[in-house]
Amino acid sequence: MSVQSNTPQSYRAADWWRGAVIYQIYPRSFFDSNGDGIGDIPGVTQKLAYIAELGVDAIWLSPFFTSPMKDFGYDVADYCDVDPMFGSLADFKTMLAEAQRLGLKVIIDQVYSHTSDQHPWFIESRSSRDNDRSDWYVWADAKLDGTPPNNWLSIFGGSAWQWDSRRRQYYLHNFLTSQPDLNFHNPAVQDAILDVMRFWLELGVDGFRLDVVNMYFHDAQLRDNPVVSQPSERHVGSGDDNPWSRQFHKHQITQPENIAFLQRLRSLLDQYPSRTTIGEIGSYDSLKVMSDYTSGGDKLHMAYTFDLLSADCSADYIRHTIASVEAQLGDGWPNFALSNHDVIRSVTRWGGHAPRSDFAKASLALLFSLHGSSCLYQGEELGLPEGKVAFEDLQDPYGIEFWPEFKGRDGCRTPMVWTADGGFTSHGTSWLPIDPDHLPLNADTQAQDPTSVLQWVKQFLSWRRTQPALIHGDFQWLSGYDGAALVFSRRVADQVLWVGVNLTDKPLTVPIAGRIECLEAAGFSGTVQDNSLVIPAYNAVFAQAV
């Protein structure tokens, strides 16, 4: 099986995001500068040198905007200000300037599909049926029997419709009832959202990660969603614990009108050189949507794929997933991640009982070597496993709703460990407890250990910068091979680089046609013997064609 990409051989400086490594910061859990137990923007500023030393290209900040925090910032009450718990707009400007001084691009999360019910837009919209913003949100009358307008479901459980006694109508919410969906069919809503984006562009941010970018529009006719008849047809990562997976959300999300809005959005971005967008796409046909949203150079720059955030890490699954992305994306561009603020950390989800440090290095070597850009979630550079959080300590409304079959998202959001005693906050108690098993993995200790995951990440990303094939080379799986090792080539100009990654507990040998020699990639013991890649368990090898 082989797949050839359509990667151009050279890039303008404005295309810095192609092949970039982006460090995701969940500010609430990164570093607390004022001792209130919650991470903040000044805390990010204090740790920017640490991030720059990793060798990443950019940071992505999860939401820090004014919010009642029912969904921890993904319920925005003011798009253009910083919530006081995170600091001030002046603090953000200071952080932005320091990041850019250190050579780090700054990408911020934007949640456009919905707002908080505390947003002034919604407060006005719900006040009557004839105010200036009466149709800025999705309102609908009840059926004759009083039930919701259709069968649409909320991702957080139950109906996607909430009755409002002021208007005596239902409003749409794809998430919590306190997160009403905006009505993008209204051009005034689109204009307002683009004004928000313009505000941050003028402030100097380098890009946007767009939350649930395929959920901006809904079917204006409010038709029922069809039912999923086979479990195999359900969304990646969905299961019987959440009834959301029982429907094809054909009419609720991913509507054709979204394309035209993304073109408007891109036209705005193109007025600001070197800016970028990453669209988060969750859909049963996500690969097609990724292609639709990134092709042609007139919509999103990158599509953030969930496909490697699944529980399956078999070689067959990974090969099929990457091959499918490459085959369907065309001239679009993917953005891969193994962990984020919504899923079980990869060392636990994929690694299981594997040696933590070895598995972390091998899996990250795979991530950093794929064709596309990649996101490194805070703590991955330490090899942190999923944090253990007792039910009584849960904060995540999603986890509380679906406990105990689904433990929620708090385990991947526990605070960073900076020192042997945690070092996240100087006073009081952190908003989520630190897992005691994380303490020995702290950044200070790992910085002193040349064999640690942290030191490996620094060394590998430094070496990666010297390998143009890994940043923007063509991608091809080893033809005719379907074994347990993941073996592919990256090619640019006259450089052909072979990559072999072994995520299993047994050593593997893979013959390669032609003459190859091993490269001294940081920290791996894989070798080349008789034109074969010899890869120990939970290890990798990089070789140059000669």
mmCIF file of C-alpha atoms in Angstrom, residues 113 155 174-175 209-217 233-238 244-245 247-255 258 262 278-291 293 300 302-309 335 340 342-343:
data_model
loop_
_atom_site.group_PDB
_atom_site.id
_atom_site.type_symbol
_atom_site.label_atom_id
_atom_site.label_comp_id
_atom_site.label_asym_id
_atom_site.label_seq_id
_atom_site.Cartn_x
_atom_site.Cartn_y
_atom_site.Cartn_z
ATOM 1 C CA SER A 113 -20.833 27.797 16.927
ATOM 2 C CA ILE A 155 -23.550 15.789 22.652
ATOM 3 C CA ASN A 174 -25.548 21.093 20.734
ATOM 4 C CA PHE A 175 -23.731 21.023 24.066
ATOM 5 C CA ARG A 209 -7.991 26.970 16.268
ATOM 6 C CA LEU A 210 -11.694 26.864 15.386
ATOM 7 C CA ASP A 211 -13.750 24.729 17.732
ATOM 8 C CA VAL A 212 -16.308 22.385 16.087
ATOM 9 C CA VAL A 213 -15.916 24.244 12.795
ATOM 10 C CA ASN A 214 -18.445 22.016 11.000
ATOM 11 C CA MET A 215 -21.215 22.882 13.473
ATOM 12 C CA TYR A 216 -21.807 26.506 12.538
ATOM 13 C CA PHE A 217 -24.890 25.881 10.409
ATOM 14 C CA GLU A 233 -21.432 3.233 11.493
ATOM 15 C CA ARG A 234 -21.134 5.331 14.640
ATOM 16 C CA HIS A 235 -18.713 8.211 15.060
ATOM 17 C CA VAL A 236 -15.082 7.454 15.878
ATOM 18 C CA GLY A 237 -14.848 7.219 19.654
ATOM 19 C CA SER A 238 -18.618 7.014 20.165
ATOM 20 C CA TRP A 244 -25.562 11.001 20.339
ATOM 21 C CA SER A 245 -23.964 8.082 18.488
ATOM 22 C CA GLN A 247 -28.008 9.288 14.902
ATOM 23 C CA PHE A 248 -26.458 10.427 11.640
ATOM 24 C CA HIS A 249 -26.381 14.155 12.335
ATOM 25 C CA LYS A 250 -27.127 14.848 8.698
ATOM 26 C CA HIS A 251 -29.317 17.881 9.328
ATOM 27 C CA GLN A 252 -27.862 19.112 12.601
ATOM 28 C CA ILE A 253 -24.254 19.788 11.591
ATOM 29 C CA THR A 254 -21.934 19.935 8.531
ATOM 30 C CA GLN A 255 -24.339 21.852 6.325
ATOM 31 C CA ASN A 258 -20.662 26.336 5.895
ATOM 32 C CA LEU A 262 -15.371 29.596 5.548
ATOM 33 C CA ILE A 278 -6.943 24.975 12.268
ATOM 34 C CA GLY A 279 -10.480 23.654 12.043
ATOM 35 C CA GLU A 280 -11.646 20.985 14.483
ATOM 36 C CA ILE A 281 -13.878 18.588 12.546
ATOM 37 C CA GLY A 282 -15.949 15.856 14.163
ATOM 38 C CA SER A 283 -18.236 13.983 11.795
ATOM 39 C CA TYR A 284 -19.047 10.451 10.671
ATOM 40 C CA ASP A 285 -17.644 11.460 7.250
ATOM 41 C CA SER A 286 -14.785 13.532 8.671
ATOM 42 C CA LEU A 287 -12.298 12.767 5.883
ATOM 43 C CA LYS A 288 -14.623 14.124 3.220
ATOM 44 C CA VAL A 289 -15.348 17.191 5.349
ATOM 45 C CA MET A 290 -11.614 17.736 5.916
ATOM 46 C CA SER A 291 -11.086 17.698 2.166
ATOM 47 C CA TYR A 293 -12.895 22.486 4.135
ATOM 48 C CA LEU A 300 -9.245 26.553 6.189
ATOM 49 C CA MET A 302 -5.505 22.995 8.233
ATOM 50 C CA ALA A 303 -8.018 20.398 9.394
ATOM 51 C CA TYR A 304 -7.624 18.936 12.898
ATOM 52 C CA THR A 305 -8.385 15.246 12.673
ATOM 53 C CA PHE A 306 -9.701 13.037 15.491
ATOM 54 C CA ASP A 307 -8.670 9.832 13.768
ATOM 55 C CA LEU A 308 -5.527 9.250 15.853
ATOM 56 C CA LEU A 309 -7.383 10.136 19.049
ATOM 57 C CA ASN A 335 -3.147 18.496 11.560
ATOM 58 C CA ASN A 340 -5.640 16.808 23.747
ATOM 59 C CA ASP A 342 -10.841 16.061 25.502
ATOM 60 C CA VAL A 343 -9.421 12.522 25.318
#
